[in-house]
Every structure is written in C-alpha cells, then in structure tokens.
Amino acid sequence: MKRTELDRKERDLRKEHKRLLKESTRENSKKRSKEQSSVNITLKTAYDNLINIFEYDEEEIYNIHKNNEDLVEILLEMQESFEDKDVAATIRKAIKRTRIKNKEQAFKAVYALLE
C-alpha cells in the first residue's frame, strides 16, 4: 500500500473513534439530565410550598411542629435534594415572606425539624 492510503485509513479510524466517543458522551449526558429531572422538587417549588403550609399572623408561625406531616415532608425532600446552605436560605426566604416579627425564632424552630 502506498503511504497516502495508509494515512487515509488512519484518518478514517481516528474519525470513527472520535464519533463513537461523542455518541457515548451524549448518551451519558442524556442519562444525567434524566436523573436530574427525576428530582421533582426545585427550590422555587419548595419555597412556594413552605409559604402555603405556614399558618401565621403578624407575630409568629403556628404550625411548626413535628406533627405537621406536610411541613416535615417538604423539609426532608429539600434536605435530600439540596445542599444545607440552599435549604437554610430557602427556609429564611419563606419565613421572611410571612413578615412575622420573630423571624429568627421561627427559623430555628423550622430548622430544628430537620435534625
């Protein structure tokens, strides 16, 4: 065989190898995106759910206790899905949205449910 033919075959082999690598990375990225989308809670939905669950007036939030299954369920989903700093920030934002006076006390009570 001539050198040009050998070079051409090498190029073809490299192209084929490169194409196979790209296909495998695409498949892996699709799998990862499916896994990430299987998490059905986002920070925004968790925030909205917390606001909807809280029963409050100007002074305090009343339904922060372990017997409130809905609240505990949302908090546990958040804890499984997100980092602690994101969970804490979301809880703080939801409490801030209620505009109660004792925000720090309410945060400590809600965060204690996670422990």
PDB file as gemmi writes it, atoms N, CA and C in Angstrom:
CRYST1    1.000    1.000    1.000  90.00  90.00  90.00 P 1                      
ATOM      1  N   MET A   1       0.836  -1.186   0.000  1.00  0.00           N  
ATOM      2  CA  MET A   1       0.000   0.000   0.000  1.00  0.00           C  
ATOM      3  C   MET A   1       0.875   1.242   0.000  1.00  0.00           C  
ATOM      4  N   LYS A   2       0.325   2.221  -0.571  1.00  0.00           N  
ATOM      5  CA  LYS A   2       1.051   3.487  -0.610  1.00  0.00           C  
ATOM      6  C   LYS A   2       0.847   4.231   0.708  1.00  0.00           C  
ATOM      7  N   ARG A   3       1.731   5.129   0.937  1.00  0.00           N  
ATOM      8  CA  ARG A   3       1.684   5.917   2.170  1.00  0.00           C  
ATOM      9  C   ARG A   3       0.391   6.722   2.265  1.00  0.00           C  
ATOM     10  N   THR A   4      -0.073   7.280   1.175  1.00  0.00           N  
ATOM     11  CA  THR A   4      -1.312   8.072   1.189  1.00  0.00           C  
ATOM     12  C   THR A   4      -2.514   7.223   1.588  1.00  0.00           C  
ATOM     13  N   GLU A   5      -2.520   5.980   1.150  1.00  0.00           N  
ATOM     14  CA  GLU A   5      -3.621   5.089   1.523  1.00  0.00           C  
ATOM     15  C   GLU A   5      -3.575   4.768   3.014  1.00  0.00           C  
ATOM     16  N   LEU A   6      -2.387   4.543   3.532  1.00  0.00           N  
ATOM     17  CA  LEU A   6      -2.232   4.276   4.963  1.00  0.00           C  
ATOM     18  C   LEU A   6      -2.669   5.490   5.793  1.00  0.00           C  
ATOM     19  N   ASP A   7      -2.261   6.662   5.376  1.00  0.00           N  
ATOM     20  CA  ASP A   7      -2.655   7.885   6.072  1.00  0.00           C  
ATOM     21  C   ASP A   7      -4.169   8.066   6.058  1.00  0.00           C  
ATOM     22  N   ARG A   8      -4.770   7.785   4.921  1.00  0.00           N  
ATOM     23  CA  ARG A   8      -6.220   7.918   4.808  1.00  0.00           C  
ATOM     24  C   ARG A   8      -6.925   6.942   5.753  1.00  0.00           C  
ATOM     25  N   LYS A   9      -6.452   5.708   5.828  1.00  0.00           N  
ATOM     26  CA  LYS A   9      -7.056   4.715   6.718  1.00  0.00           C  
ATOM     27  C   LYS A   9      -6.912   5.142   8.180  1.00  0.00           C  
ATOM     28  N   GLU A  10      -5.758   5.671   8.537  1.00  0.00           N  
ATOM     29  CA  GLU A  10      -5.546   6.163   9.899  1.00  0.00           C  
ATOM     30  C   GLU A  10      -6.513   7.295  10.230  1.00  0.00           C  
ATOM     31  N   ARG A  11      -6.663   8.223   9.297  1.00  0.00           N  
ATOM     32  CA  ARG A  11      -7.602   9.330   9.498  1.00  0.00           C  
ATOM     33  C   ARG A  11      -9.017   8.806   9.687  1.00  0.00           C  
ATOM     34  N   ASP A  12      -9.411   7.855   8.858  1.00  0.00           N  
ATOM     35  CA  ASP A  12     -10.754   7.284   8.969  1.00  0.00           C  
ATOM     36  C   ASP A  12     -10.964   6.602  10.324  1.00  0.00           C  
ATOM     37  N   LEU A  13      -9.954   5.883  10.779  1.00  0.00           N  
ATOM     38  CA  LEU A  13     -10.048   5.230  12.084  1.00  0.00           C  
ATOM     39  C   LEU A  13     -10.170   6.256  13.216  1.00  0.00           C  
ATOM     40  N   ARG A  14      -9.382   7.322  13.147  1.00  0.00           N  
ATOM     41  CA  ARG A  14      -9.457   8.377  14.168  1.00  0.00           C  
ATOM     42  C   ARG A  14     -10.825   9.038  14.168  1.00  0.00           C  
ATOM     43  N   LYS A  15     -11.364   9.316  12.976  1.00  0.00           N  
ATOM     44  CA  LYS A  15     -12.694   9.927  12.873  1.00  0.00           C  
ATOM     45  C   LYS A  15     -13.759   9.021  13.472  1.00  0.00           C  
ATOM     46  N   GLU A  16     -13.672   7.734  13.184  1.00  0.00           N  
ATOM     47  CA  GLU A  16     -14.646   6.776  13.705  1.00  0.00           C  
ATOM     48  C   GLU A  16     -14.560   6.702  15.231  1.00  0.00           C  
ATOM     49  N   HIS A  17     -13.341   6.672  15.735  1.00  0.00           N  
ATOM     50  CA  HIS A  17     -13.146   6.640  17.183  1.00  0.00           C  
ATOM     51  C   HIS A  17     -13.708   7.906  17.841  1.00  0.00           C  
ATOM     52  N   LYS A  18     -13.444   9.026  17.244  1.00  0.00           N  
ATOM     53  CA  LYS A  18     -13.939  10.300  17.769  1.00  0.00           C  
ATOM     54  C   LYS A  18     -15.468  10.345  17.749  1.00  0.00           C  
ATOM     55  N   ARG A  19     -16.078   9.838  16.678  1.00  0.00           N  
ATOM     56  CA  ARG A  19     -17.533   9.805  16.567  1.00  0.00           C  
ATOM     57  C   ARG A  19     -18.144   8.922  17.661  1.00  0.00           C  
ATOM     58  N   LEU A  20     -17.525   7.766  17.915  1.00  0.00           N  
ATOM     59  CA  LEU A  20     -18.017   6.868  18.958  1.00  0.00           C  
ATOM     60  C   LEU A  20     -17.913   7.509  20.340  1.00  0.00           C  
ATOM     61  N   LEU A  21     -16.829   8.242  20.581  1.00  0.00           N  
ATOM     62  CA  LEU A  21     -16.677   8.944  21.857  1.00  0.00           C  
ATOM     63  C   LEU A  21     -17.763   9.997  22.047  1.00  0.00           C  
ATOM     64  N   LYS A  22     -18.049  10.750  21.003  1.00  0.00           N  
ATOM     65  CA  LYS A  22     -19.089  11.777  21.083  1.00  0.00           C  
ATOM     66  C   LYS A  22     -20.446  11.158  21.372  1.00  0.00           C  
ATOM     67  N   GLU A  23     -20.749  10.038  20.704  1.00  0.00           N  
ATOM     68  CA  GLU A  23     -22.034   9.377  20.924  1.00  0.00           C  
ATOM     69  C   GLU A  23     -22.162   8.898  22.361  1.00  0.00           C  
ATOM     70  N   SER A  24     -21.092   8.334  22.903  1.00  0.00           N  
ATOM     71  CA  SER A  24     -21.159   7.831  24.276  1.00  0.00           C  
ATOM     72  C   SER A  24     -21.314   8.981  25.274  1.00  0.00           C  
ATOM     73  N   THR A  25     -20.650  10.120  25.029  1.00  0.00           N  
ATOM     74  CA  THR A  25     -20.809  11.250  25.942  1.00  0.00           C  
ATOM     75  C   THR A  25     -22.208  11.839  25.843  1.00  0.00           C  
ATOM     76  N   ARG A  26     -22.794  11.836  24.662  1.00  0.00           N  
ATOM     77  CA  ARG A  26     -24.176  12.311  24.515  1.00  0.00           C  
ATOM     78  C   ARG A  26     -25.126  11.425  25.298  1.00  0.00           C  
ATOM     79  N   GLU A  27     -24.934  10.107  25.199  1.00  0.00           N  
ATOM     80  CA  GLU A  27     -25.793   9.179  25.930  1.00  0.00           C  
ATOM     81  C   GLU A  27     -25.654   9.387  27.429  1.00  0.00           C  
ATOM     82  N   ASN A  28     -24.421   9.580  27.902  1.00  0.00           N  
ATOM     83  CA  ASN A  28     -24.196   9.815  29.325  1.00  0.00           C  
ATOM     84  C   ASN A  28     -24.841  11.113  29.778  1.00  0.00           C  
ATOM     85  N   SER A  29     -24.734  12.152  28.972  1.00  0.00           N  
ATOM     86  CA  SER A  29     -25.331  13.433  29.361  1.00  0.00           C  
ATOM     87  C   SER A  29     -26.854  13.335  29.373  1.00  0.00           C  
ATOM     88  N   LYS A  30     -27.425  12.561  28.451  1.00  0.00           N  
ATOM     89  CA  LYS A  30     -28.874  12.365  28.456  1.00  0.00           C  
ATOM     90  C   LYS A  30     -29.306  11.620  29.708  1.00  0.00           C  
ATOM     91  N   LYS A  31     -28.536  10.613  30.111  1.00  0.00           N  
ATOM     92  CA  LYS A  31     -28.860   9.866  31.327  1.00  0.00           C  
ATOM     93  C   LYS A  31     -28.798  10.783  32.538  1.00  0.00           C  
ATOM     94  N   ARG A  32     -27.758  11.620  32.609  1.00  0.00           N  
ATOM     95  CA  ARG A  32     -27.621  12.546  33.732  1.00  0.00           C  
ATOM     96  C   ARG A  32     -28.765  13.539  33.782  1.00  0.00           C  
ATOM     97  N   SER A  33     -29.164  14.050  32.640  1.00  0.00           N  
ATOM     98  CA  SER A  33     -30.257  15.025  32.629  1.00  0.00           C  
ATOM     99  C   SER A  33     -31.566  14.361  33.040  1.00  0.00           C  
ATOM    100  N   LYS A  34     -31.767  13.108  32.660  1.00  0.00           N  
ATOM    101  CA  LYS A  34     -32.967  12.392  33.091  1.00  0.00           C  
ATOM    102  C   LYS A  34     -32.949  12.171  34.589  1.00  0.00           C  
ATOM    103  N   GLU A  35     -31.785  11.830  35.142  1.00  0.00           N  
ATOM    104  CA  GLU A  35     -31.671  11.631  36.579  1.00  0.00           C  
ATOM    105  C   GLU A  35     -31.941  12.931  37.322  1.00  0.00           C  
ATOM    106  N   GLN A  36     -31.427  14.030  36.818  1.00  0.00           N  
ATOM    107  CA  GLN A  36     -31.641  15.312  37.474  1.00  0.00           C  
ATOM    108  C   GLN A  36     -33.088  15.748  37.371  1.00  0.00           C  
ATOM    109  N   SER A  37     -33.747  15.449  36.275  1.00  0.00           N  
ATOM    110  CA  SER A  37     -35.141  15.842  36.134  1.00  0.00           C  
ATOM    111  C   SER A  37     -36.059  14.949  36.949  1.00  0.00           C  
ATOM    112  N   SER A  38     -35.561  13.785  37.394  1.00  0.00           N  
ATOM    113  CA  SER A  38     -36.389  12.914  38.216  1.00  0.00           C  
ATOM    114  C   SER A  38     -36.591  13.508  39.611  1.00  0.00           C  
ATOM    115  N   VAL A  39     -35.729  14.427  40.014  1.00  0.00           N  
ATOM    116  CA  VAL A  39     -35.942  15.145  41.262  1.00  0.00           C  
ATOM    117  C   VAL A  39     -37.075  16.124  41.015  1.00  0.00           C  
ATOM    118  N   ASN A  40     -38.207  15.860  41.659  1.00  0.00           N  
ATOM    119  CA  ASN A  40     -39.398  16.619  41.309  1.00  0.00           C  
ATOM    120  C   ASN A  40     -39.586  17.869  42.155  1.00  0.00           C  
ATOM    121  N   ILE A  41     -38.623  18.244  42.949  1.00  0.00           N  
ATOM    122  CA  ILE A  41     -38.765  19.458  43.740  1.00  0.00           C  
ATOM    123  C   ILE A  41     -37.626  20.408  43.364  1.00  0.00           C  
ATOM    124  N   THR A  42     -37.963  21.670  43.205  1.00  0.00           N  
ATOM    125  CA  THR A  42     -36.954  22.695  42.970  1.00  0.00           C  
ATOM    126  C   THR A  42     -36.999  23.648  44.148  1.00  0.00           C  
ATOM    127  N   LEU A  43     -36.025  24.530  44.236  1.00  0.00           N  
ATOM    128  CA  LEU A  43     -36.021  25.494  45.336  1.00  0.00           C  
ATOM    129  C   LEU A  43     -37.251  26.389  45.279  1.00  0.00           C  
ATOM    130  N   LYS A  44     -37.662  26.760  44.087  1.00  0.00           N  
ATOM    131  CA  LYS A  44     -38.838  27.624  43.923  1.00  0.00           C  
ATOM    132  C   LYS A  44     -40.105  26.913  44.398  1.00  0.00           C  
ATOM    133  N   THR A  45     -40.279  25.640  44.017  1.00  0.00           N  
ATOM    134  CA  THR A  45     -41.481  24.925  44.460  1.00  0.00           C  
ATOM    135  C   THR A  45     -41.443  24.676  45.957  1.00  0.00           C  
ATOM    136  N   ALA A  46     -40.253  24.409  46.497  1.00  0.00           N  
ATOM    137  CA  ALA A  46     -40.135  24.219  47.943  1.00  0.00           C  
ATOM    138  C   ALA A  46     -40.494  25.509  48.673  1.00  0.00           C  
ATOM    139  N   TYR A  47     -40.011  26.625  48.170  1.00  0.00           N  
ATOM    140  CA  TYR A  47     -40.320  27.939  48.741  1.00  0.00           C  
ATOM    141  C   TYR A  47     -41.826  28.192  48.721  1.00  0.00           C  
ATOM    142  N   ASP A  48     -42.449  27.956  47.573  1.00  0.00           N  
ATOM    143  CA  ASP A  48     -43.896  28.160  47.453  1.00  0.00           C  
ATOM    144  C   ASP A  48     -44.672  27.227  48.379  1.00  0.00           C  
ATOM    145  N   ASN A  49     -44.231  25.979  48.462  1.00  0.00           N  
ATOM    146  CA  ASN A  49     -44.908  25.022  49.337  1.00  0.00           C  
ATOM    147  C   ASN A  49     -44.804  25.426  50.799  1.00  0.00           C  
ATOM    148  N   LEU A  50     -43.640  25.908  51.202  1.00  0.00           N  
ATOM    149  CA  LEU A  50     -43.476  26.348  52.589  1.00  0.00           C  
ATOM    150  C   LEU A  50     -44.411  27.512  52.908  1.00  0.00           C  
ATOM    151  N   ILE A  51     -44.481  28.465  52.015  1.00  0.00           N  
ATOM    152  CA  ILE A  51     -45.352  29.622  52.245  1.00  0.00           C  
ATOM    153  C   ILE A  51     -46.809  29.184  52.339  1.00  0.00           C  
ATOM    154  N   ASN A  52     -47.208  28.249  51.488  1.00  0.00           N  
ATOM    155  CA  ASN A  52     -48.592  27.776  51.508  1.00  0.00           C  
ATOM    156  C   ASN A  52     -48.916  26.980  52.764  1.00  0.00           C  
ATOM    157  N   ILE A  53     -47.943  26.296  53.328  1.00  0.00           N  
ATOM    158  CA  ILE A  53     -48.192  25.473  54.513  1.00  0.00           C  
ATOM    159  C   ILE A  53     -48.207  26.302  55.795  1.00  0.00           C  
ATOM    160  N   PHE A  54     -47.360  27.314  55.864  1.00  0.00           N  
ATOM    161  CA  PHE A  54     -47.271  28.113  57.088  1.00  0.00           C  
ATOM    162  C   PHE A  54     -48.609  28.763  57.426  1.00  0.00           C  
ATOM    163  N   GLU A  55     -48.990  28.636  58.695  1.00  0.00           N  
ATOM    164  CA  GLU A  55     -50.151  29.358  59.223  1.00  0.00           C  
ATOM    165  C   GLU A  55     -49.591  30.390  60.196  1.00  0.00           C  
ATOM    166  N   TYR A  56     -49.817  31.645  59.913  1.00  0.00           N  
ATOM    167  CA  TYR A  56     -49.143  32.693  60.670  1.00  0.00           C  
ATOM    168  C   TYR A  56     -50.019  33.936  60.776  1.00  0.00           C  
ATOM    169  N   ASP A  57     -49.608  34.794  61.717  1.00  0.00           N  
ATOM    170  CA  ASP A  57     -50.165  36.139  61.798  1.00  0.00           C  
ATOM    171  C   ASP A  57     -48.973  37.094  61.864  1.00  0.00           C  
ATOM    172  N   GLU A  58     -49.151  38.269  62.429  1.00  0.00           N  
ATOM    173  CA  GLU A  58     -48.057  39.243  62.483  1.00  0.00           C  
ATOM    174  C   GLU A  58     -46.946  38.840  63.449  1.00  0.00           C  
ATOM    175  N   GLU A  59     -47.269  38.006  64.414  1.00  0.00           N  
ATOM    176  CA  GLU A  59     -46.319  37.665  65.465  1.00  0.00           C  
ATOM    177  C   GLU A  59     -45.487  36.410  65.182  1.00  0.00           C  
ATOM    178  N   GLU A  60     -46.158  35.302  64.805  1.00  0.00           N  
ATOM    179  CA  GLU A  60     -45.440  34.036  64.698  1.00  0.00           C  
ATOM    180  C   GLU A  60     -46.108  33.066  63.725  1.00  0.00           C  
ATOM    181  N   ILE A  61     -45.398  32.002  63.429  1.00  0.00           N  
ATOM    182  CA  ILE A  61     -45.932  30.902  62.624  1.00  0.00           C  
ATOM    183  C   ILE A  61     -46.391  29.828  63.607  1.00  0.00           C  
ATOM    184  N   TYR A  62     -47.621  29.372  63.458  1.00  0.00           N  
ATOM    185  CA  TYR A  62     -48.209  28.494  64.460  1.00  0.00           C  
ATOM    186  C   TYR A  62     -48.004  27.008  64.214  1.00  0.00           C  
ATOM    187  N   ASN A  63     -47.871  26.589  63.009  1.00  0.00           N  
ATOM    188  CA  ASN A  63     -47.868  25.151  62.743  1.00  0.00           C  
ATOM    189  C   ASN A  63     -46.466  24.563  62.535  1.00  0.00           C  
ATOM    190  N   ILE A  64     -45.512  25.040  63.304  1.00  0.00           N  
ATOM    191  CA  ILE A  64     -44.162  24.485  63.235  1.00  0.00           C  
ATOM    192  C   ILE A  64     -44.029  23.463  64.359  1.00  0.00           C  
ATOM    193  N   HIS A  65     -44.306  22.208  64.033  1.00  0.00           N  
ATOM    194  CA  HIS A  65     -44.126  21.116  64.983  1.00  0.00           C  
ATOM    195  C   HIS A  65     -44.002  19.809  64.216  1.00  0.00           C  
ATOM    196  N   LYS A  66     -43.505  18.784  64.877  1.00  0.00           N  
ATOM    197  CA  LYS A  66     -43.241  17.508  64.204  1.00  0.00           C  
ATOM    198  C   LYS A  66     -44.510  16.809  63.756  1.00  0.00           C  
ATOM    199  N   ASN A  67     -45.662  17.170  64.310  1.00  0.00           N  
ATOM    200  CA  ASN A  67     -46.923  16.540  63.914  1.00  0.00           C  
ATOM    201  C   ASN A  67     -47.412  17.031  62.557  1.00  0.00           C  
ATOM    202  N   ASN A  68     -46.889  18.119  62.076  1.00  0.00           N  
ATOM    203  CA  ASN A  68     -47.276  18.655  60.770  1.00  0.00           C  
ATOM    204  C   ASN A  68     -46.534  17.865  59.685  1.00  0.00           C  
ATOM    205  N   GLU A  69     -47.188  16.809  59.188  1.00  0.00           N  
ATOM    206  CA  GLU A  69     -46.543  15.896  58.242  1.00  0.00           C  
ATOM    207  C   GLU A  69     -46.179  16.575  56.923  1.00  0.00           C  
ATOM    208  N   ASP A  70     -47.014  17.486  56.463  1.00  0.00           N  
ATOM    209  CA  ASP A  70     -46.732  18.166  55.192  1.00  0.00           C  
ATOM    210  C   ASP A  70     -45.443  18.981  55.278  1.00  0.00           C  
ATOM    211  N   LEU A  71     -45.297  19.712  56.355  1.00  0.00           N  
ATOM    212  CA  LEU A  71     -44.103  20.534  56.546  1.00  0.00           C  
ATOM    213  C   LEU A  71     -42.856  19.661  56.655  1.00  0.00           C  
ATOM    214  N   VAL A  72     -42.941  18.610  57.454  1.00  0.00           N  
ATOM    215  CA  VAL A  72     -41.792  17.721  57.632  1.00  0.00           C  
ATOM    216  C   VAL A  72     -41.423  17.047  56.310  1.00  0.00           C  
ATOM    217  N   GLU A  73     -42.425  16.651  55.530  1.00  0.00           N  
ATOM    218  CA  GLU A  73     -42.171  16.005  54.241  1.00  0.00           C  
ATOM    219  C   GLU A  73     -41.439  16.945  53.282  1.00  0.00           C  
ATOM    220  N   ILE A  74     -41.883  18.186  53.204  1.00  0.00           N  
ATOM    221  CA  ILE A  74     -41.223  19.165  52.330  1.00  0.00           C  
ATOM    222  C   ILE A  74     -39.789  19.409  52.784  1.00  0.00           C  
ATOM    223  N   LEU A  75     -39.594  19.535  54.085  1.00  0.00           N  
ATOM    224  CA  LEU A  75     -38.252  19.783  54.601  1.00  0.00           C  
ATOM    225  C   LEU A  75     -37.315  18.607  54.313  1.00  0.00           C  
ATOM    226  N   LEU A  76     -37.816  17.394  54.458  1.00  0.00           N  
ATOM    227  CA  LEU A  76     -36.982  16.224  54.185  1.00  0.00           C  
ATOM    228  C   LEU A  76     -36.651  16.105  52.697  1.00  0.00           C  
ATOM    229  N   GLU A  77     -37.609  16.417  51.833  1.00  0.00           N  
ATOM    230  CA  GLU A  77     -37.334  16.412  50.390  1.00  0.00           C  
ATOM    231  C   GLU A  77     -36.274  17.448  50.045  1.00  0.00           C  
ATOM    232  N   MET A  78     -36.383  18.618  50.670  1.00  0.00           N  
ATOM    233  CA  MET A  78     -35.390  19.662  50.429  1.00  0.00           C  
ATOM    234  C   MET A  78     -34.013  19.203  50.893  1.00  0.00           C  
ATOM    235  N   GLN A  79     -33.976  18.578  52.061  1.00  0.00           N  
ATOM    236  CA  GLN A  79     -32.700  18.144  52.613  1.00  0.00           C  
ATOM    237  C   GLN A  79     -32.042  17.080  51.733  1.00  0.00           C  
ATOM    238  N   GLU A  80     -32.849  16.196  51.147  1.00  0.00           N  
ATOM    239  CA  GLU A  80     -32.306  15.161  50.268  1.00  0.00           C  
ATOM    240  C   GLU A  80     -31.829  15.739  48.937  1.00  0.00           C  
ATOM    241  N   SER A  81     -32.525  16.755  48.452  1.00  0.00           N  
ATOM    242  CA  SER A  81     -32.267  17.252  47.101  1.00  0.00           C  
ATOM    243  C   SER A  81     -31.227  18.361  47.024  1.00  0.00           C  
ATOM    244  N   PHE A  82     -31.061  19.130  48.088  1.00  0.00           N  
ATOM    245  CA  PHE A  82     -30.223  20.327  48.009  1.00  0.00           C  
ATOM    246  C   PHE A  82     -29.187  20.359  49.116  1.00  0.00           C  
ATOM    247  N   GLU A  83     -28.227  21.247  48.957  1.00  0.00           N  
ATOM    248  CA  GLU A  83     -27.211  21.457  49.981  1.00  0.00           C  
ATOM    249  C   GLU A  83     -27.833  22.168  51.177  1.00  0.00           C  
ATOM    250  N   ASP A  84     -27.175  22.048  52.330  1.00  0.00           N  
ATOM    251  CA  ASP A  84     -27.702  22.641  53.558  1.00  0.00           C  
ATOM    252  C   ASP A  84     -27.848  24.156  53.451  1.00  0.00           C  
ATOM    253  N   LYS A  85     -26.883  24.806  52.786  1.00  0.00           N  
ATOM    254  CA  LYS A  85     -26.960  26.265  52.684  1.00  0.00           C  
ATOM    255  C   LYS A  85     -28.163  26.692  51.847  1.00  0.00           C  
ATOM    256  N   ASP A  86     -28.505  25.915  50.796  1.00  0.00           N  
ATOM    257  CA  ASP A  86     -29.673  26.233  49.971  1.00  0.00           C  
ATOM    258  C   ASP A  86     -30.967  26.004  50.742  1.00  0.00           C  
ATOM    259  N   VAL A  87     -30.992  24.937  51.533  1.00  0.00           N  
ATOM    260  CA  VAL A  87     -32.174  24.646  52.354  1.00  0.00           C  
ATOM    261  C   VAL A  87     -32.385  25.777  53.354  1.00  0.00           C  
ATOM    262  N   ALA A  88     -31.317  26.173  54.028  1.00  0.00           N  
ATOM    263  CA  ALA A  88     -31.416  27.242  55.020  1.00  0.00           C  
ATOM    264  C   ALA A  88     -31.850  28.554  54.371  1.00  0.00           C  
ATOM    265  N   ALA A  89     -31.292  28.864  53.219  1.00  0.00           N  
ATOM    266  CA  ALA A  89     -31.653  30.109  52.529  1.00  0.00           C  
ATOM    267  C   ALA A  89     -33.115  30.100  52.104  1.00  0.00           C  
ATOM    268  N   THR A  90     -33.601  28.965  51.626  1.00  0.00           N  
ATOM    269  CA  THR A  90     -34.997  28.865  51.196  1.00  0.00           C  
ATOM    270  C   THR A  90     -35.939  29.005  52.380  1.00  0.00           C  
ATOM    271  N   ILE A  91     -35.585  28.369  53.496  1.00  0.00           N  
ATOM    272  CA  ILE A  91     -36.415  28.491  54.704  1.00  0.00           C  
ATOM    273  C   ILE A  91     -36.446  29.944  55.161  1.00  0.00           C  
ATOM    274  N   ARG A  92     -35.278  30.590  55.182  1.00  0.00           N  
ATOM    275  CA  ARG A  92     -35.222  32.003  55.596  1.00  0.00           C  
ATOM    276  C   ARG A  92     -36.072  32.893  54.684  1.00  0.00           C  
ATOM    277  N   LYS A  93     -36.009  32.655  53.375  1.00  0.00           N  
ATOM    278  CA  LYS A  93     -36.801  33.460  52.439  1.00  0.00           C  
ATOM    279  C   LYS A  93     -38.291  33.260  52.668  1.00  0.00           C  
ATOM    280  N   ALA A  94     -38.694  32.025  52.903  1.00  0.00           N  
ATOM    281  CA  ALA A  94     -40.114  31.746  53.132  1.00  0.00           C  
ATOM    282  C   ALA A  94     -40.589  32.410  54.420  1.00  0.00           C  
ATOM    283  N   ILE A  95     -39.761  32.352  55.452  1.00  0.00           N  
ATOM    284  CA  ILE A  95     -40.127  32.991  56.719  1.00  0.00           C  
ATOM    285  C   ILE A  95     -40.152  34.506  56.554  1.00  0.00           C  
ATOM    286  N   LYS A  96     -39.197  35.043  55.826  1.00  0.00           N  
ATOM    287  CA  LYS A  96     -39.167  36.489  55.578  1.00  0.00           C  
ATOM    288  C   LYS A  96     -40.421  36.936  54.838  1.00  0.00           C  
ATOM    289  N   ARG A  97     -40.893  36.110  53.924  1.00  0.00           N  
ATOM    290  CA  ARG A  97     -42.091  36.428  53.139  1.00  0.00           C  
ATOM    291  C   ARG A  97     -43.339  36.524  54.018  1.00  0.00           C  
ATOM    292  N   THR A  98     -43.349  35.788  55.138  1.00  0.00           N  
ATOM    293  CA  THR A  98     -44.515  35.832  56.032  1.00  0.00           C  
ATOM    294  C   THR A  98     -44.614  37.161  56.777  1.00  0.00           C  
ATOM    295  N   ARG A  99     -43.495  37.863  56.864  1.00  0.00           N  
ATOM    296  CA  ARG A  99     -43.430  39.168  57.541  1.00  0.00           C  
ATOM    297  C   ARG A  99     -43.814  39.103  59.021  1.00  0.00           C  
ATOM    298  N   ILE A 100     -43.410  38.029  59.679  1.00  0.00           N  
ATOM    299  CA  ILE A 100     -43.648  37.932  61.113  1.00  0.00           C  
ATOM    300  C   ILE A 100     -42.542  38.681  61.844  1.00  0.00           C  
ATOM    301  N   LYS A 101     -42.754  38.944  63.126  1.00  0.00           N  
ATOM    302  CA  LYS A 101     -41.768  39.702  63.892  1.00  0.00           C  
ATOM    303  C   LYS A 101     -40.613  38.829  64.372  1.00  0.00           C  
ATOM    304  N   ASN A 102     -40.898  37.600  64.774  1.00  0.00           N  
ATOM    305  CA  ASN A 102     -39.875  36.717  65.343  1.00  0.00           C  
ATOM    306  C   ASN A 102     -39.313  35.777  64.276  1.00  0.00           C  
ATOM    307  N   LYS A 103     -38.627  36.331  63.321  1.00  0.00           N  
ATOM    308  CA  LYS A 103     -38.121  35.538  62.202  1.00  0.00           C  
ATOM    309  C   LYS A 103     -37.054  34.532  62.632  1.00  0.00           C  
ATOM    310  N   GLU A 104     -36.121  34.968  63.456  1.00  0.00           N  
ATOM    311  CA  GLU A 104     -35.022  34.087  63.856  1.00  0.00           C  
ATOM    312  C   GLU A 104     -35.522  32.919  64.702  1.00  0.00           C  
ATOM    313  N   GLN A 105     -36.460  33.186  65.577  1.00  0.00           N  
ATOM    314  CA  GLN A 105     -37.041  32.119  66.396  1.00  0.00           C  
ATOM    315  C   GLN A 105     -37.782  31.109  65.510  1.00  0.00           C  
ATOM    316  N   ALA A 106     -38.506  31.595  64.532  1.00  0.00           N  
ATOM    317  CA  ALA A 106     -39.222  30.709  63.610  1.00  0.00           C  
ATOM    318  C   ALA A 106     -38.234  29.888  62.784  1.00  0.00           C  
ATOM    319  N   PHE A 107     -37.154  30.505  62.337  1.00  0.00           N  
ATOM    320  CA  PHE A 107     -36.149  29.772  61.561  1.00  0.00           C  
ATOM    321  C   PHE A 107     -35.546  28.644  62.388  1.00  0.00           C  
ATOM    322  N   LYS A 108     -35.197  28.944  63.630  1.00  0.00           N  
ATOM    323  CA  LYS A 108     -34.616  27.912  64.491  1.00  0.00           C  
ATOM    324  C   LYS A 108     -35.591  26.762  64.708  1.00  0.00           C  
ATOM    325  N   ALA A 109     -36.869  27.081  64.861  1.00  0.00           N  
ATOM    326  CA  ALA A 109     -37.877  26.038  65.070  1.00  0.00           C  
ATOM    327  C   ALA A 109     -38.042  25.164  63.827  1.00  0.00           C  
ATOM    328  N   VAL A 110     -38.088  25.792  62.661  1.00  0.00           N  
ATOM    329  CA  VAL A 110     -38.238  25.024  61.415  1.00  0.00           C  
ATOM    330  C   VAL A 110     -36.980  24.201  61.159  1.00  0.00           C  
ATOM    331  N   TYR A 111     -35.828  24.793  61.344  1.00  0.00           N  
ATOM    332  CA  TYR A 111     -34.576  24.085  61.078  1.00  0.00           C  
ATOM    333  C   TYR A 111     -34.369  22.938  62.063  1.00  0.00           C  
ATOM    334  N   ALA A 112     -34.917  23.078  63.279  1.00  0.00           N  
ATOM    335  CA  ALA A 112     -34.821  22.000  64.269  1.00  0.00           C  
ATOM    336  C   ALA A 112     -35.590  20.764  63.820  1.00  0.00           C  
ATOM    337  N   LEU A 113     -36.599  20.932  62.987  1.00  0.00           N  
ATOM    338  CA  LEU A 113     -37.357  19.783  62.484  1.00  0.00           C  
ATOM    339  C   LEU A 113     -36.508  18.902  61.571  1.00  0.00           C  
ATOM    340  N   LEU A 114     -35.475  19.460  60.986  1.00  0.00           N  
ATOM    341  CA  LEU A 114     -34.599  18.691  60.100  1.00  0.00           C  
ATOM    342  C   LEU A 114     -33.630  17.802  60.872  1.00  0.00           C  
ATOM    343  N   GLU A 115     -33.397  18.123  62.111  1.00  0.00           N  
ATOM    344  CA  GLU A 115     -32.398  17.371  62.899  1.00  0.00           C  
ATOM    345  C   GLU A 115     -33.011  16.240  63.666  1.00  0.00           C  
TER     346      GLU A 115                                                      
END                                                                             
